[in-house]
mmCIF file of C-alpha atoms in Angstrom:
data_model
loop_
_atom_site.group_PDB
_atom_site.id
_atom_site.type_symbol
_atom_site.label_atom_id
_atom_site.label_comp_id
_atom_site.label_asym_id
_atom_site.label_seq_id
_atom_site.Cartn_x
_atom_site.Cartn_y
_atom_site.Cartn_z
ATOM 1 C CA MET A 1 -26.117 -70.410 68.449
ATOM 2 C CA SER A 2 -25.593 -73.943 67.120
ATOM 3 C CA GLY A 3 -28.448 -76.399 67.137
ATOM 4 C CA ARG A 4 -28.357 -79.550 65.061
ATOM 5 C CA THR A 5 -25.037 -81.076 64.073
ATOM 6 C CA ASN A 6 -24.123 -83.562 61.357
ATOM 7 C CA THR A 7 -21.474 -86.196 60.742
ATOM 8 C CA GLY A 8 -20.237 -87.298 57.308
ATOM 9 C CA LYS A 9 -22.690 -85.144 55.410
ATOM 10 C CA THR A 10 -22.906 -83.247 52.122
ATOM 11 C CA ALA A 11 -23.304 -79.483 52.385
ATOM 12 C CA PHE A 12 -24.449 -76.976 49.818
ATOM 13 C CA VAL A 13 -22.279 -73.905 50.475
ATOM 14 C CA LEU A 14 -23.711 -70.692 49.039
ATOM 15 C CA ALA A 15 -21.655 -67.526 48.661
ATOM 16 C CA GLY A 16 -22.700 -63.900 48.673
ATOM 17 C CA GLY A 17 -22.932 -61.638 45.650
ATOM 18 C CA GLY A 18 -25.964 -59.340 45.628
ATOM 19 C CA SER A 19 -28.135 -59.704 42.534
ATOM 20 C CA PHE A 20 -25.696 -62.319 41.217
ATOM 21 C CA GLY A 21 -27.464 -64.602 43.689
ATOM 22 C CA ALA A 22 -29.767 -65.336 40.730
ATOM 23 C CA ILE A 23 -26.919 -67.434 39.345
ATOM 24 C CA GLN A 24 -27.202 -69.744 42.360
ATOM 25 C CA VAL A 25 -30.891 -70.241 41.588
ATOM 26 C CA GLY A 26 -29.999 -71.603 38.153
ATOM 27 C CA MET A 27 -27.377 -73.857 39.735
ATOM 28 C CA LEU A 28 -29.884 -75.151 42.300
ATOM 29 C CA HIS A 29 -32.392 -75.843 39.516
ATOM 30 C CA SER A 30 -29.887 -77.985 37.619
ATOM 31 C CA LEU A 31 -28.735 -79.839 40.739
ATOM 32 C CA ALA A 32 -32.321 -80.565 41.808
ATOM 33 C CA LYS A 33 -33.290 -81.670 38.290
ATOM 34 C CA HIS A 34 -30.452 -84.208 38.365
ATOM 35 C CA GLY A 35 -31.461 -85.490 41.797
ATOM 36 C CA ILE A 36 -28.473 -83.950 43.573
ATOM 37 C CA GLY A 37 -29.295 -82.787 47.100
ATOM 38 C CA ALA A 38 -27.628 -81.949 50.380
ATOM 39 C CA ASP A 39 -27.823 -82.901 54.042
ATOM 40 C CA MET A 40 -27.279 -79.335 55.201
ATOM 41 C CA VAL A 41 -27.035 -75.806 53.835
ATOM 42 C CA VAL A 42 -24.522 -73.111 54.762
ATOM 43 C CA GLY A 43 -25.027 -69.600 53.412
ATOM 44 C CA SER A 44 -23.616 -66.119 53.661
ATOM 45 C CA SER A 45 -25.126 -62.808 52.496
ATOM 46 C CA VAL A 46 -27.401 -63.442 49.478
ATOM 47 C CA GLY A 47 -26.406 -67.097 49.796
ATOM 48 C CA ALA A 48 -28.116 -67.016 53.191
ATOM 49 C CA ILE A 49 -31.394 -66.008 51.527
ATOM 50 C CA ASN A 50 -31.170 -68.658 48.815
ATOM 51 C CA GLY A 51 -29.906 -71.272 51.255
ATOM 52 C CA ALA A 52 -32.642 -70.645 53.804
ATOM 53 C CA PHE A 53 -35.344 -70.844 51.137
ATOM 54 C CA TYR A 54 -33.885 -74.060 49.710
ATOM 55 C CA ALA A 55 -33.582 -75.614 53.184
ATOM 56 C CA GLY A 56 -37.296 -75.007 53.684
ATOM 57 C CA THR A 57 -38.315 -76.715 50.425
ATOM 58 C CA PRO A 58 -35.316 -78.734 49.122
ATOM 59 C CA THR A 59 -36.978 -79.921 45.902
ATOM 60 C CA LEU A 60 -37.167 -78.910 42.260
ATOM 61 C CA LYS A 61 -40.650 -77.557 42.960
ATOM 62 C CA GLY A 62 -39.175 -75.367 45.687
ATOM 63 C CA VAL A 63 -36.423 -74.110 43.382
ATOM 64 C CA LEU A 64 -38.994 -73.248 40.711
ATOM 65 C CA ARG A 65 -40.803 -71.135 43.295
ATOM 66 C CA LEU A 66 -37.504 -69.454 44.172
ATOM 67 C CA GLU A 67 -37.017 -68.658 40.472
ATOM 68 C CA GLN A 68 -40.412 -66.961 40.359
ATOM 69 C CA ILE A 69 -39.519 -64.863 43.403
ATOM 70 C CA TRP A 70 -36.196 -63.783 41.903
ATOM 71 C CA LYS A 71 -37.693 -62.919 38.522
ATOM 72 C CA ALA A 72 -40.197 -60.604 40.224
ATOM 73 C CA LEU A 73 -37.526 -58.767 42.240
ATOM 74 C CA HIS A 74 -36.522 -55.178 41.606
ATOM 75 C CA ARG A 75 -33.650 -53.285 43.153
ATOM 76 C CA ARG A 76 -36.026 -51.270 45.334
ATOM 77 C CA ASP A 77 -37.327 -54.517 46.904
ATOM 78 C CA VAL A 78 -33.878 -55.264 48.334
ATOM 79 C CA PHE A 79 -32.218 -51.844 48.442
ATOM 80 C CA PRO A 80 -35.063 -49.371 49.092
ATOM 81 C CA VAL A 81 -33.118 -46.145 48.595
ATOM 82 C CA THR A 82 -35.433 -43.113 48.512
ATOM 83 C CA TRP A 83 -35.077 -39.404 49.157
ATOM 84 C CA ARG A 84 -36.302 -40.104 52.683
ATOM 85 C CA THR A 85 -33.521 -42.634 53.292
ATOM 86 C CA LEU A 86 -30.933 -40.285 51.797
ATOM 87 C CA LEU A 87 -32.065 -37.426 54.019
ATOM 88 C CA GLY A 88 -32.102 -39.788 56.994
ATOM 89 C CA PHE A 89 -28.539 -40.808 56.176
ATOM 90 C CA LEU A 90 -27.427 -37.173 56.132
ATOM 91 C CA TRP A 91 -29.158 -36.574 59.450
ATOM 92 C CA ARG A 92 -28.085 -39.734 61.321
ATOM 93 C CA ARG A 93 -24.813 -40.417 59.474
ATOM 94 C CA ASP A 94 -24.890 -44.104 60.409
ATOM 95 C CA PHE A 95 -26.563 -46.058 57.601
ATOM 96 C CA LEU A 96 -28.123 -45.523 54.195
ATOM 97 C CA ILE A 97 -30.696 -48.302 53.693
ATOM 98 C CA THR A 98 -33.301 -49.759 56.037
ATOM 99 C CA HIS A 99 -33.690 -53.498 56.598
ATOM 100 C CA ASP A 100 -37.368 -53.337 55.659
ATOM 101 C CA GLY A 101 -36.929 -54.756 52.155
ATOM 102 C CA ILE A 102 -35.034 -57.854 53.276
ATOM 103 C CA ARG A 103 -37.411 -58.465 56.185
ATOM 104 C CA LYS A 104 -40.420 -58.273 53.886
ATOM 105 C CA LEU A 105 -38.842 -60.783 51.483
ATOM 106 C CA ILE A 106 -38.247 -63.189 54.360
ATOM 107 C CA ASP A 107 -41.704 -62.760 55.864
ATOM 108 C CA ASP A 108 -43.432 -63.126 52.500
ATOM 109 C CA HIS A 109 -41.508 -66.081 51.101
ATOM 110 C CA ILE A 110 -39.676 -68.201 53.676
ATOM 111 C CA PRO A 111 -42.265 -70.622 55.120
ATOM 112 C CA TYR A 112 -40.758 -71.002 58.593
ATOM 113 C CA ARG A 113 -39.805 -68.544 61.306
ATOM 114 C CA ASN A 114 -37.001 -70.331 63.156
ATOM 115 C CA LEU A 115 -33.970 -71.906 61.531
ATOM 116 C CA GLU A 116 -34.416 -75.177 63.414
ATOM 117 C CA ASP A 117 -37.809 -75.624 61.706
ATOM 118 C CA ALA A 118 -36.332 -75.913 58.199
ATOM 119 C CA LYS A 119 -36.467 -79.312 56.510
ATOM 120 C CA LEU A 120 -32.663 -79.329 56.238
ATOM 121 C CA PRO A 121 -30.230 -78.030 58.857
ATOM 122 C CA VAL A 122 -29.294 -74.508 57.788
ATOM 123 C CA HIS A 123 -26.399 -72.406 59.062
ATOM 124 C CA ILE A 124 -26.347 -68.649 58.395
ATOM 125 C CA VAL A 125 -23.024 -66.835 58.607
ATOM 126 C CA THR A 126 -22.706 -63.275 59.927
ATOM 127 C CA THR A 127 -19.778 -61.145 61.069
ATOM 128 C CA ASP A 128 -19.163 -59.556 64.462
ATOM 129 C CA ILE A 129 -18.346 -56.071 63.203
ATOM 130 C CA ILE A 130 -16.255 -55.326 66.321
ATOM 131 C CA THR A 131 -13.977 -58.396 66.323
ATOM 132 C CA GLY A 132 -14.264 -59.530 62.716
ATOM 133 C CA ASP A 133 -15.122 -63.069 63.813
ATOM 134 C CA SER A 134 -17.770 -65.179 62.100
ATOM 135 C CA VAL A 135 -20.946 -65.714 64.127
ATOM 136 C CA VAL A 136 -23.081 -68.606 62.891
ATOM 137 C CA PHE A 137 -26.837 -68.951 63.391
ATOM 138 C CA SER A 138 -28.204 -72.500 63.328
ATOM 139 C CA ASP A 139 -31.371 -71.866 65.318
ATOM 140 C CA GLY A 140 -33.492 -68.930 66.351
ATOM 141 C CA SER A 141 -35.082 -66.273 64.171
ATOM 142 C CA VAL A 142 -34.509 -66.817 60.461
ATOM 143 C CA ALA A 143 -35.290 -63.148 59.811
ATOM 144 C CA ASP A 144 -32.710 -61.856 62.301
ATOM 145 C CA ALA A 145 -30.060 -64.224 60.947
ATOM 146 C CA ILE A 146 -30.587 -63.296 57.299
ATOM 147 C CA VAL A 147 -30.904 -59.566 57.961
ATOM 148 C CA ALA A 148 -27.583 -59.664 59.820
ATOM 149 C CA SER A 149 -25.897 -61.776 57.137
ATOM 150 C CA THR A 150 -26.936 -59.335 54.388
ATOM 151 C CA SER A 151 -26.104 -56.093 56.230
ATOM 152 C CA ILE A 152 -23.412 -54.543 54.056
ATOM 153 C CA PRO A 153 -21.308 -52.280 56.313
ATOM 154 C CA GLY A 154 -21.951 -48.618 55.599
ATOM 155 C CA ALA A 155 -25.144 -49.302 53.665
ATOM 156 C CA PHE A 156 -27.110 -51.113 56.384
ATOM 157 C CA SER A 157 -26.857 -50.716 60.134
ATOM 158 C CA PRO A 158 -25.405 -53.650 62.109
ATOM 159 C CA ILE A 159 -27.850 -55.913 63.947
ATOM 160 C CA HIS A 160 -27.486 -55.904 67.740
ATOM 161 C CA TYR A 161 -27.876 -59.488 68.968
ATOM 162 C CA ARG A 162 -26.964 -60.468 72.526
ATOM 163 C CA ASP A 163 -23.384 -59.220 72.957
ATOM 164 C CA HIS A 164 -22.682 -58.807 69.237
ATOM 165 C CA PHE A 165 -23.098 -56.162 66.576
ATOM 166 C CA LEU A 166 -23.555 -58.248 63.444
ATOM 167 C CA ALA A 167 -23.004 -57.389 59.788
ATOM 168 C CA ASP A 168 -22.612 -59.038 56.390
ATOM 169 C CA GLY A 169 -21.134 -62.534 56.471
ATOM 170 C CA ALA A 170 -19.000 -61.434 53.502
ATOM 171 C CA VAL A 171 -16.619 -59.601 55.790
ATOM 172 C CA SER A 172 -15.442 -62.704 57.637
ATOM 173 C CA SER A 173 -16.473 -65.679 55.497
ATOM 174 C CA ASN A 174 -18.296 -64.949 52.279
ATOM 175 C CA THR A 175 -18.086 -68.507 50.978
ATOM 176 C CA PRO A 176 -18.227 -70.309 54.332
ATOM 177 C CA VAL A 177 -16.332 -73.464 53.419
ATOM 178 C CA ARG A 178 -14.598 -73.905 56.758
ATOM 179 C CA ILE A 179 -17.837 -73.330 58.648
ATOM 180 C CA ALA A 180 -19.498 -76.123 56.651
ATOM 181 C CA VAL A 181 -16.655 -78.439 57.657
ATOM 182 C CA ARG A 182 -16.925 -77.337 61.273
ATOM 183 C CA GLU A 183 -20.623 -78.199 61.208
ATOM 184 C CA GLY A 184 -19.783 -81.772 60.165
ATOM 185 C CA ALA A 185 -19.745 -81.733 56.360
ATOM 186 C CA THR A 186 -17.194 -83.988 54.675
ATOM 187 C CA ARG A 187 -18.396 -83.328 51.119
ATOM 188 C CA LEU A 188 -18.984 -79.793 49.858
ATOM 189 C CA ILE A 189 -20.839 -78.634 46.783
ATOM 190 C CA VAL A 190 -19.985 -74.952 46.514
ATOM 191 C CA LEU A 191 -22.261 -72.518 44.669
ATOM 192 C CA PRO A 192 -20.330 -69.271 44.044
ATOM 193 C CA THR A 193 -21.835 -66.250 42.340
ATOM 194 C CA GLY A 194 -18.706 -65.150 40.507
ATOM 195 C CA TYR A 195 -17.873 -61.553 39.686
ATOM 196 C CA ALA A 196 -18.312 -59.167 36.755
ATOM 197 C CA CYS A 197 -15.165 -60.305 34.975
ATOM 198 C CA ALA A 198 -16.159 -58.833 31.596
ATOM 199 C CA THR A 199 -17.202 -55.353 32.741
ATOM 200 C CA ASP A 200 -15.043 -52.598 31.255
ATOM 201 C CA ALA A 201 -15.705 -49.938 33.925
ATOM 202 C CA PRO A 202 -16.604 -49.869 37.624
ATOM 203 C CA PRO A 203 -20.331 -49.828 38.431
ATOM 204 C CA VAL A 204 -21.924 -46.476 39.185
ATOM 205 C CA GLY A 205 -22.839 -45.644 42.779
ATOM 206 C CA ALA A 206 -21.514 -46.290 46.268
ATOM 207 C CA VAL A 207 -23.549 -49.431 47.036
ATOM 208 C CA ALA A 208 -22.864 -50.888 43.584
ATOM 209 C CA ASN A 209 -19.127 -50.390 44.046
ATOM 210 C CA ALA A 210 -19.191 -51.890 47.530
ATOM 211 C CA LEU A 211 -20.994 -54.975 46.231
ATOM 212 C CA HIS A 212 -18.608 -55.284 43.281
ATOM 213 C CA ALA A 213 -15.644 -55.166 45.661
ATOM 214 C CA LEU A 214 -17.246 -57.840 47.825
ATOM 215 C CA THR A 215 -17.663 -60.172 44.840
ATOM 216 C CA LEU A 216 -13.951 -59.808 44.079
ATOM 217 C CA LEU A 217 -13.173 -60.617 47.714
ATOM 218 C CA ILE A 218 -15.467 -63.651 47.597
ATOM 219 C CA ALA A 219 -13.703 -65.236 44.640
ATOM 220 C CA ARG A 220 -10.214 -64.775 46.068
ATOM 221 C CA GLN A 221 -11.254 -65.891 49.535
ATOM 222 C CA LEU A 222 -12.882 -69.031 48.160
ATOM 223 C CA VAL A 223 -9.792 -70.015 46.173
ATOM 224 C CA SER A 224 -7.620 -69.533 49.267
ATOM 225 C CA GLU A 225 -9.935 -71.534 51.531
ATOM 226 C CA LEU A 226 -10.200 -74.452 49.099
ATOM 227 C CA GLU A 227 -6.450 -74.582 48.494
ATOM 228 C CA ASN A 228 -5.889 -74.862 52.250
ATOM 229 C CA LEU A 229 -8.700 -77.305 52.990
ATOM 230 C CA ASP A 230 -7.999 -80.630 54.701
ATOM 231 C CA PRO A 231 -7.318 -83.172 51.894
ATOM 232 C CA ALA A 232 -9.840 -85.517 53.526
ATOM 233 C CA ILE A 233 -12.664 -83.118 52.610
ATOM 234 C CA GLU A 234 -14.242 -83.641 49.189
ATOM 235 C CA TYR A 235 -15.259 -80.471 47.399
ATOM 236 C CA TYR A 236 -16.846 -79.680 44.072
ATOM 237 C CA VAL A 237 -17.294 -76.114 42.852
ATOM 238 C CA VAL A 238 -20.046 -75.316 40.377
ATOM 239 C CA PRO A 239 -18.388 -72.931 37.886
ATOM 240 C CA PRO A 240 -19.780 -69.383 37.974
ATOM 241 C CA LEU A 241 -20.798 -67.630 34.776
ATOM 242 C CA CYS A 242 -18.018 -66.318 32.556
ATOM 243 C CA PRO A 243 -18.000 -63.904 30.852
ATOM 244 C CA LEU A 244 -20.205 -61.979 33.255
ATOM 245 C CA VAL A 245 -21.168 -58.335 32.900
ATOM 246 C CA GLY A 246 -23.304 -56.026 34.970
ATOM 247 C CA SER A 247 -23.356 -55.191 38.648
ATOM 248 C CA PRO A 248 -24.447 -57.152 41.722
ATOM 249 C CA TYR A 249 -26.641 -54.101 42.412
ATOM 250 C CA ASP A 250 -28.532 -54.546 39.109
ATOM 251 C CA PHE A 251 -31.582 -56.870 39.105
ATOM 252 C CA SER A 252 -32.478 -56.357 35.423
ATOM 253 C CA ARG A 253 -30.467 -59.399 34.235
ATOM 254 C CA THR A 254 -31.984 -61.946 36.624
ATOM 255 C CA ALA A 255 -33.779 -64.131 34.076
ATOM 256 C CA ASP A 256 -30.677 -64.319 31.860
ATOM 257 C CA HIS A 257 -28.437 -65.195 34.815
ATOM 258 C CA ILE A 258 -30.772 -68.010 35.876
ATOM 259 C CA GLU A 259 -31.065 -69.534 32.394
ATOM 260 C CA ARG A 260 -27.331 -69.313 31.693
ATOM 261 C CA ALA A 261 -26.544 -70.879 35.062
ATOM 262 C CA LYS A 262 -28.951 -73.761 34.403
ATOM 263 C CA ALA A 263 -27.302 -74.537 31.075
ATOM 264 C CA ALA A 264 -23.766 -74.143 32.427
ATOM 265 C CA THR A 265 -24.453 -76.385 35.433
ATOM 266 C CA ASP A 266 -26.126 -79.012 33.242
ATOM 267 C CA ALA A 267 -22.971 -79.058 31.103
ATOM 268 C CA TRP A 268 -20.733 -79.240 34.180
ATOM 269 C CA ILE A 269 -22.656 -82.224 35.574
ATOM 270 C CA ALA A 270 -22.580 -83.959 32.154
ATOM 271 C CA ALA A 271 -18.794 -83.455 32.061
ATOM 272 C CA SER A 272 -18.441 -85.287 35.417
ATOM 273 C CA GLY A 273 -17.976 -82.099 37.404
ATOM 274 C CA LEU A 274 -19.125 -83.899 40.543
ATOM 275 C CA GLU A 275 -16.185 -86.275 40.201
ATOM 276 C CA LYS A 276 -13.445 -83.671 39.794
ATOM 277 C CA ARG A 277 -11.974 -81.786 42.721
ATOM 278 C CA LEU A 278 -11.068 -78.625 40.827
ATOM 279 C CA ILE A 279 -11.110 -74.883 41.437
ATOM 280 C CA PRO A 280 -12.748 -73.337 38.345
ATOM 281 C CA HIS A 281 -10.542 -70.926 36.432
ATOM 282 C CA GLU A 282 -13.498 -68.512 36.432
ATOM 283 C CA LEU A 283 -12.792 -67.800 40.132
ATOM 284 C CA ARG A 284 -9.171 -66.858 39.590
ATOM 285 C CA PRO A 285 -8.098 -63.410 38.378
ATOM 286 C CA HIS A 286 -8.583 -63.084 34.617
ATOM 287 C CA SER A 287 -9.627 -60.580 32.008
ATOM 288 C CA HIS A 288 -11.485 -60.538 28.690
#
């Protein structure tokens, strides 16, 4: 599934995190405003959506358009749970949510249909739900790749592609650092979404709890991958928001997440963040 390859390149690496993907939009805005770009994009789960959009229009103008899209999103646009879907779940007992919402977002807003047609090489990470291995899309249908990468097990049905049954990239590689290196990147700028470190109770609902658990997994997985990365690889991690409240299933805080992430990333760049190979404390276990 690999198409274009790169040597000695900078990669933007975008993690998953449900509605916390809005935080990445603020990060991208700040990076673009400061003239910081990438040679390739690697994304998983919601990071696959943001990464694919950015790869199609890798400019500040493109990021501003992405902001508009995010600010207009409601939960039902991404997770269209209705009485019909609930009854269907009880009848079929295989999945809760259809892929229609994600497919419509892709069809309406991503201006290319095949990954190899993006302006930047883009690599979308999914998981083979049988073996647990990462399966990476670098060409072919952008819709199929993103739908697979965002298919939370239990909530969405796996995507059958060739000999694989594919699900959320979060399961195998939510922040796909090693995949970026495998694709030829020697310098990584990682855009995590963080997790709700300041929430005093678990979110309400099955999907909300599943997404919250995934964001915890993301942070710990990212720390582990960076600590074990080849010392020859440069990496810089844009700090996620902290304190952060809410749920990655809640789209009501999008505008606030974007604005806070812009300001925080501006401050990080001003403090020479792109010269310091550090793992932000916000990714490690902590409380408020």
